[in-house]
mmCIF file of C-alpha atoms and ligand atoms in Angstrom:
data_model
loop_
_atom_site.group_PDB
_atom_site.id
_atom_site.type_symbol
_atom_site.label_atom_id
_atom_site.label_comp_id
_atom_site.label_asym_id
_atom_site.label_seq_id
_atom_site.Cartn_x
_atom_site.Cartn_y
_atom_site.Cartn_z
ATOM 1 C CA MET A 22 -9.382 -165.586 197.166
ATOM 2 C CA HIS A 23 -12.380 -163.055 196.972
ATOM 3 C CA THR A 24 -13.449 -162.741 193.674
ATOM 4 C CA GLN A 25 -15.054 -159.636 192.039
ATOM 5 C CA VAL A 26 -18.349 -159.741 190.407
ATOM 6 C CA ALA A 27 -18.807 -157.816 187.460
ATOM 7 C CA ALA A 28 -22.124 -155.640 187.639
ATOM 8 C CA LYS A 29 -24.830 -156.283 185.019
ATOM 9 C CA ARG A 30 -27.208 -154.205 183.491
ATOM 10 C CA VAL A 31 -31.022 -155.328 183.964
ATOM 11 C CA ALA A 32 -30.967 -156.502 180.248
ATOM 12 C CA ASP A 33 -27.884 -158.661 180.857
ATOM 13 C CA SER A 34 -31.145 -160.767 182.228
ATOM 14 C CA GLU A 35 -34.117 -159.731 181.387
ATOM 15 C CA VAL A 36 -37.007 -162.646 180.039
ATOM 16 C CA GLU A 37 -40.002 -162.832 177.595
ATOM 17 C CA GLN A 38 -41.792 -166.322 177.641
ATOM 18 C CA PHE A 39 -45.639 -166.929 176.058
ATOM 19 C CA GLN A 40 -48.054 -169.937 176.313
ATOM 20 C CA THR A 41 -50.904 -170.828 175.015
ATOM 21 C CA ILE A 42 -53.322 -171.842 176.834
ATOM 22 C CA MET A 43 -54.355 -175.155 176.431
ATOM 23 C CA PRO A 44 -57.075 -177.387 178.475
ATOM 24 C CA ASN A 45 -55.057 -178.680 180.550
ATOM 25 C CA HIS A 46 -54.555 -175.277 182.133
ATOM 26 C CA LEU A 47 -57.666 -174.526 183.512
ATOM 27 C CA ASN A 48 -59.680 -174.932 186.896
ATOM 28 C CA GLY A 49 -63.662 -176.756 186.513
ATOM 29 C CA ALA A 50 -64.789 -173.219 186.051
ATOM 30 C CA GLY A 51 -62.915 -172.663 182.512
ATOM 31 C CA ARG A 52 -60.641 -170.059 183.228
ATOM 32 C CA VAL A 53 -57.199 -171.028 183.909
ATOM 33 C CA PHE A 54 -55.722 -172.374 187.162
ATOM 34 C CA GLY A 55 -53.615 -170.681 189.166
ATOM 35 C CA GLY A 56 -51.205 -172.458 190.268
ATOM 36 C CA GLN A 57 -50.508 -173.255 186.624
ATOM 37 C CA LEU A 58 -49.738 -169.277 186.711
ATOM 38 C CA ALA A 59 -47.720 -169.153 189.721
ATOM 39 C CA ALA A 60 -45.430 -172.039 188.487
ATOM 40 C CA TRP A 61 -45.129 -169.671 185.394
ATOM 41 C CA ILE A 62 -43.385 -167.192 187.179
ATOM 42 C CA ASP A 63 -41.743 -168.695 189.310
ATOM 43 C CA VAL A 64 -39.937 -170.715 186.224
ATOM 44 C CA VAL A 65 -39.620 -167.212 185.099
ATOM 45 C CA GLY A 66 -38.164 -165.419 188.151
ATOM 46 C CA GLY A 67 -35.431 -168.120 188.448
ATOM 47 C CA ILE A 68 -34.783 -167.841 184.918
ATOM 48 C CA VAL A 69 -33.571 -163.848 184.866
ATOM 49 C CA ALA A 70 -32.628 -164.353 188.330
ATOM 50 C CA THR A 71 -29.756 -168.027 187.220
ATOM 51 C CA ARG A 72 -28.930 -165.576 184.182
ATOM 52 C CA HIS A 73 -28.151 -162.157 186.386
ATOM 53 C CA ALA A 74 -26.357 -164.528 189.414
ATOM 54 C CA ASN A 75 -24.345 -167.551 186.375
ATOM 55 C CA HIS A 76 -25.540 -169.440 189.804
ATOM 56 C CA ASN A 77 -27.987 -172.082 190.496
ATOM 57 C CA VAL A 78 -31.159 -170.423 192.039
ATOM 58 C CA THR A 79 -34.056 -171.186 194.841
ATOM 59 C CA THR A 80 -37.065 -169.100 195.172
ATOM 60 C CA ALA A 81 -37.009 -168.022 199.016
ATOM 61 C CA ALA A 82 -40.551 -165.595 198.434
ATOM 62 C CA ILE A 83 -43.138 -164.386 195.967
ATOM 63 C CA ASP A 84 -45.328 -161.195 196.990
ATOM 64 C CA ASN A 85 -48.445 -160.992 195.321
ATOM 65 C CA LEU A 86 -50.175 -162.940 193.632
ATOM 66 C CA GLN A 87 -53.165 -161.029 192.280
ATOM 67 C CA PHE A 88 -55.499 -161.964 189.359
ATOM 68 C CA LYS A 89 -57.222 -159.198 187.790
ATOM 69 C CA GLU A 90 -58.026 -160.206 184.469
ATOM 70 C CA ALA A 91 -59.888 -164.193 183.353
ATOM 71 C CA VAL A 92 -57.917 -166.338 181.390
ATOM 72 C CA TYR A 93 -59.903 -168.607 178.930
ATOM 73 C CA GLU A 94 -58.673 -171.548 176.458
ATOM 74 C CA ASN A 95 -56.789 -170.456 173.332
ATOM 75 C CA SER A 96 -55.713 -167.387 174.858
ATOM 76 C CA ILE A 97 -52.122 -166.379 175.070
ATOM 77 C CA VAL A 98 -50.020 -165.674 177.825
ATOM 78 C CA VAL A 99 -47.127 -163.395 178.149
ATOM 79 C CA LEU A 100 -44.590 -163.749 180.901
ATOM 80 C CA HIS A 101 -42.012 -160.564 181.195
ATOM 81 C CA GLY A 102 -39.869 -160.894 184.015
ATOM 82 C CA LYS A 103 -36.367 -158.378 184.845
ATOM 83 C CA MET A 104 -34.028 -157.451 187.415
ATOM 84 C CA THR A 105 -35.700 -155.124 190.181
ATOM 85 C CA TYR A 106 -33.090 -155.232 193.545
ATOM 86 C CA VAL A 107 -30.028 -156.836 194.642
ATOM 87 C CA GLY A 108 -28.694 -157.521 197.644
ATOM 88 C CA LYS A 109 -25.963 -159.436 198.984
ATOM 89 C CA THR A 110 -26.782 -162.953 197.934
ATOM 90 C CA SER A 111 -30.522 -162.158 197.394
ATOM 91 C CA MET A 112 -31.947 -160.614 194.043
ATOM 92 C CA GLU A 113 -35.416 -159.516 193.414
ATOM 93 C CA VAL A 114 -36.853 -160.150 190.145
ATOM 94 C CA ARG A 115 -40.175 -158.772 188.824
ATOM 95 C CA VAL A 116 -42.495 -161.075 186.948
ATOM 96 C CA ASP A 117 -45.892 -159.471 184.702
ATOM 97 C CA SER A 118 -47.791 -161.732 183.449
ATOM 98 C CA PHE A 119 -50.607 -160.287 180.488
ATOM 99 C CA VAL A 120 -52.948 -161.973 178.050
ATOM 100 C CA GLU A 121 -52.860 -160.874 175.062
ATOM 101 C CA ASP A 122 -55.492 -161.244 172.325
ATOM 102 C CA LEU A 123 -56.115 -161.451 168.738
ATOM 103 C CA SER A 124 -55.526 -157.688 168.037
ATOM 104 C CA GLY A 125 -52.696 -158.110 169.917
ATOM 105 C CA GLU A 126 -53.496 -155.786 173.172
ATOM 106 C CA ARG A 127 -51.991 -157.327 176.109
ATOM 107 C CA LYS A 128 -54.303 -157.197 179.744
ATOM 108 C CA LEU A 129 -52.156 -157.164 182.819
ATOM 109 C CA VAL A 130 -53.148 -160.748 185.120
ATOM 110 C CA ASN A 131 -50.813 -160.210 187.917
ATOM 111 C CA THR A 132 -47.700 -158.183 189.313
ATOM 112 C CA ALA A 133 -45.312 -160.542 190.938
ATOM 113 C CA TYR A 134 -41.810 -159.889 192.898
ATOM 114 C CA LEU A 135 -39.625 -162.942 193.763
ATOM 115 C CA VAL A 136 -36.889 -162.671 196.434
ATOM 116 C CA GLU A 137 -34.550 -166.090 194.869
ATOM 117 C CA VAL A 138 -31.135 -166.553 196.492
ATOM 118 C CA ALA A 139 -28.421 -167.690 194.268
ATOM 119 C CA LEU A 140 -26.129 -170.840 195.836
ATOM 120 C CA ASP A 141 -23.280 -172.104 195.098
ATOM 121 C CA ASP A 142 -22.225 -175.432 194.693
ATOM 122 C CA ASP A 143 -22.742 -176.686 197.882
ATOM 123 C CA GLY A 144 -26.019 -174.844 198.048
ATOM 124 C CA LYS A 145 -24.505 -172.087 200.131
ATOM 125 C CA PRO A 146 -26.010 -168.165 199.443
ATOM 126 C CA VAL A 147 -23.162 -167.131 197.241
ATOM 127 C CA GLN A 148 -22.940 -163.334 196.593
ATOM 128 C CA VAL A 149 -24.195 -161.430 193.544
ATOM 129 C CA PRO A 150 -23.407 -159.326 190.913
ATOM 130 C CA GLY A 151 -24.360 -155.693 191.308
ATOM 131 C CA LEU A 152 -27.793 -154.023 189.346
ATOM 132 C CA ILE A 153 -26.357 -151.639 186.470
ATOM 133 C CA CYS A 154 -29.736 -149.154 186.602
ATOM 134 C CA GLU A 155 -29.725 -147.053 183.626
ATOM 135 C CA THR A 156 -33.252 -145.440 183.057
ATOM 136 C CA PHE A 157 -35.479 -143.448 185.022
ATOM 137 C CA GLN A 158 -37.217 -146.915 185.565
ATOM 138 C CA GLU A 159 -35.610 -149.170 186.421
ATOM 139 C CA ARG A 160 -33.307 -146.369 189.244
ATOM 140 C CA ALA A 161 -37.936 -145.840 190.553
ATOM 141 C CA GLU A 162 -37.664 -150.060 190.575
ATOM 142 C CA TRP A 163 -34.308 -150.411 192.523
ATOM 143 C CA GLU A 164 -35.853 -147.838 195.310
ATOM 144 C CA ALA A 165 -39.251 -149.353 195.953
ATOM 145 C CA GLY A 166 -37.135 -152.699 195.839
ATOM 146 C CA GLU A 167 -35.374 -151.716 199.123
ATOM 147 C CA ARG A 168 -38.774 -150.401 200.574
ATOM 148 C CA ARG A 169 -39.920 -154.184 200.177
ATOM 149 C CA ARG A 170 -37.084 -155.305 201.187
ATOM 150 C CA GLU A 171 -37.325 -153.809 204.300
ATOM 151 C CA LEU A 172 -41.190 -154.655 204.217
ATOM 152 C CA ARG A 173 -40.206 -158.422 203.707
ATOM 153 C CA LYS A 174 -38.045 -158.303 206.610
ATOM 154 C CA GLN A 175 -40.849 -157.048 209.244
ATOM 155 C CA ARG A 176 -42.526 -159.354 207.970
ATOM 156 C CA ARG A 177 -40.556 -162.023 208.854
ATOM 157 C CA ARG A 178 -39.307 -160.522 212.528
ATOM 158 C CA GLU A 179 -43.168 -160.644 213.405
ATOM 159 C CA ALA A 180 -43.511 -164.290 211.545
ATOM 160 C CA PHE A 181 -46.150 -162.377 209.503
HETATM 161 C C1 COA B 209 -33.790 -168.815 200.773
HETATM 162 C C2 COA B 209 -32.692 -169.848 201.299
HETATM 163 C C3 COA B 209 -31.432 -170.343 200.754
HETATM 164 C C4 COA B 209 -31.613 -168.900 202.280
HETATM 165 O O1 COA B 209 -30.286 -169.396 203.506
HETATM 166 P P1 COA B 209 -30.655 -168.607 204.982
HETATM 167 O O2 COA B 209 -29.612 -169.513 205.367
HETATM 168 O O3 COA B 209 -31.942 -168.244 205.539
HETATM 169 O O4 COA B 209 -30.006 -167.555 203.975
HETATM 170 P P2 COA B 209 -29.071 -166.039 204.717
HETATM 171 O O5 COA B 209 -29.651 -166.027 205.895
HETATM 172 O O6 COA B 209 -28.052 -166.086 204.149
HETATM 173 O O7 COA B 209 -30.054 -165.428 203.602
HETATM 174 C C5 COA B 209 -29.728 -165.351 202.282
HETATM 175 C C6 COA B 209 -30.231 -164.035 201.427
HETATM 176 O O8 COA B 209 -31.642 -165.034 201.492
HETATM 177 C C7 COA B 209 -32.348 -163.584 201.932
HETATM 178 N N1 COA B 209 -34.005 -164.323 202.673
HETATM 179 C C8 COA B 209 -33.392 -165.256 202.910
HETATM 180 N N2 COA B 209 -35.147 -166.230 203.972
HETATM 181 C C9 COA B 209 -35.460 -164.682 202.710
HETATM 182 C C10 COA B 209 -36.942 -164.745 203.070
HETATM 183 N N3 COA B 209 -37.958 -165.844 202.937
HETATM 184 N N4 COA B 209 -38.188 -163.823 202.025
HETATM 185 C C11 COA B 209 -36.530 -162.745 201.521
HETATM 186 N N5 COA B 209 -35.586 -163.189 201.557
HETATM 187 C C12 COA B 209 -35.207 -163.985 202.216
HETATM 188 C C13 COA B 209 -32.111 -163.222 203.618
HETATM 189 O O9 COA B 209 -31.812 -161.256 203.390
HETATM 190 C C14 COA B 209 -30.473 -162.862 202.487
HETATM 191 O O10 COA B 209 -30.652 -161.605 201.707
HETATM 192 P P3 COA B 209 -28.905 -160.824 201.219
HETATM 193 O O11 COA B 209 -27.879 -162.038 200.836
HETATM 194 O O12 COA B 209 -29.214 -160.229 199.619
HETATM 195 O O13 COA B 209 -28.971 -160.124 202.258
HETATM 196 C C15 COA B 209 -33.367 -170.904 202.739
HETATM 197 O O14 COA B 209 -33.913 -170.414 203.495
HETATM 198 C C16 COA B 209 -33.773 -171.853 201.780
HETATM 199 O O15 COA B 209 -33.250 -172.886 201.121
HETATM 200 N N6 COA B 209 -35.156 -171.890 201.336
HETATM 201 C C17 COA B 209 -36.480 -172.632 200.380
HETATM 202 C C18 COA B 209 -36.053 -172.589 199.465
HETATM 203 C C19 COA B 209 -36.738 -173.364 198.242
HETATM 204 O O16 COA B 209 -36.247 -173.832 198.535
HETATM 205 N N7 COA B 209 -37.377 -172.749 197.541
HETATM 206 C C20 COA B 209 -38.128 -173.302 196.388
HETATM 207 C C21 COA B 209 -39.433 -173.684 196.654
HETATM 208 S S1 COA B 209 -40.061 -174.324 198.342
#
């Protein structure tokens, strides 16, 4: 029997996560280890997609790790994740990472787009709910998400 999956809003799965930077998060130069930030981004992207799909998910791709600001011990890192686009079984999640100083000012460290695929109980890709884009920004992200999906397909075809 085919089950219709009701579309969900971006706000239904949005996530904000905070981390205090401790000595075990640093590299030898005293800055946050990039692999640690990547792990936090992956966790946030996975939570957003899991909440949207109400299924287990796996990360198929992560686009773009650039470190625009150095992050040091005792800083607060804020990760904000939200749905931007859905295909049939895949979802695109945007995760912004910021460093927040004592005044509360946030500086952008990285913007990543993750492709998460929803899995059924047998580990096979399963259909995900549609995405209701309510704001101008959400609709703009959706349109850009369609272009990013095409670019990823082209990269896969070219084995890039
Ligand atoms: C992601 C995975 C489940 C896709 O399986 P598959 O057999 O290729 O499934 P499909 O071809 O049906 O693709 C499923 C969806 O994923 C998308 N997809 C698959 N590989 C992708 C990639 N490399 N980049 C972006 N999207 C991808 C497809 O476009 C499709 O999207 P749609 O349903 O919205 O149209 C499979 O490649 C996998 O298990 N990879 C390992 C993931 C993993 O273990 N991640 C943990 C970190 S290592």
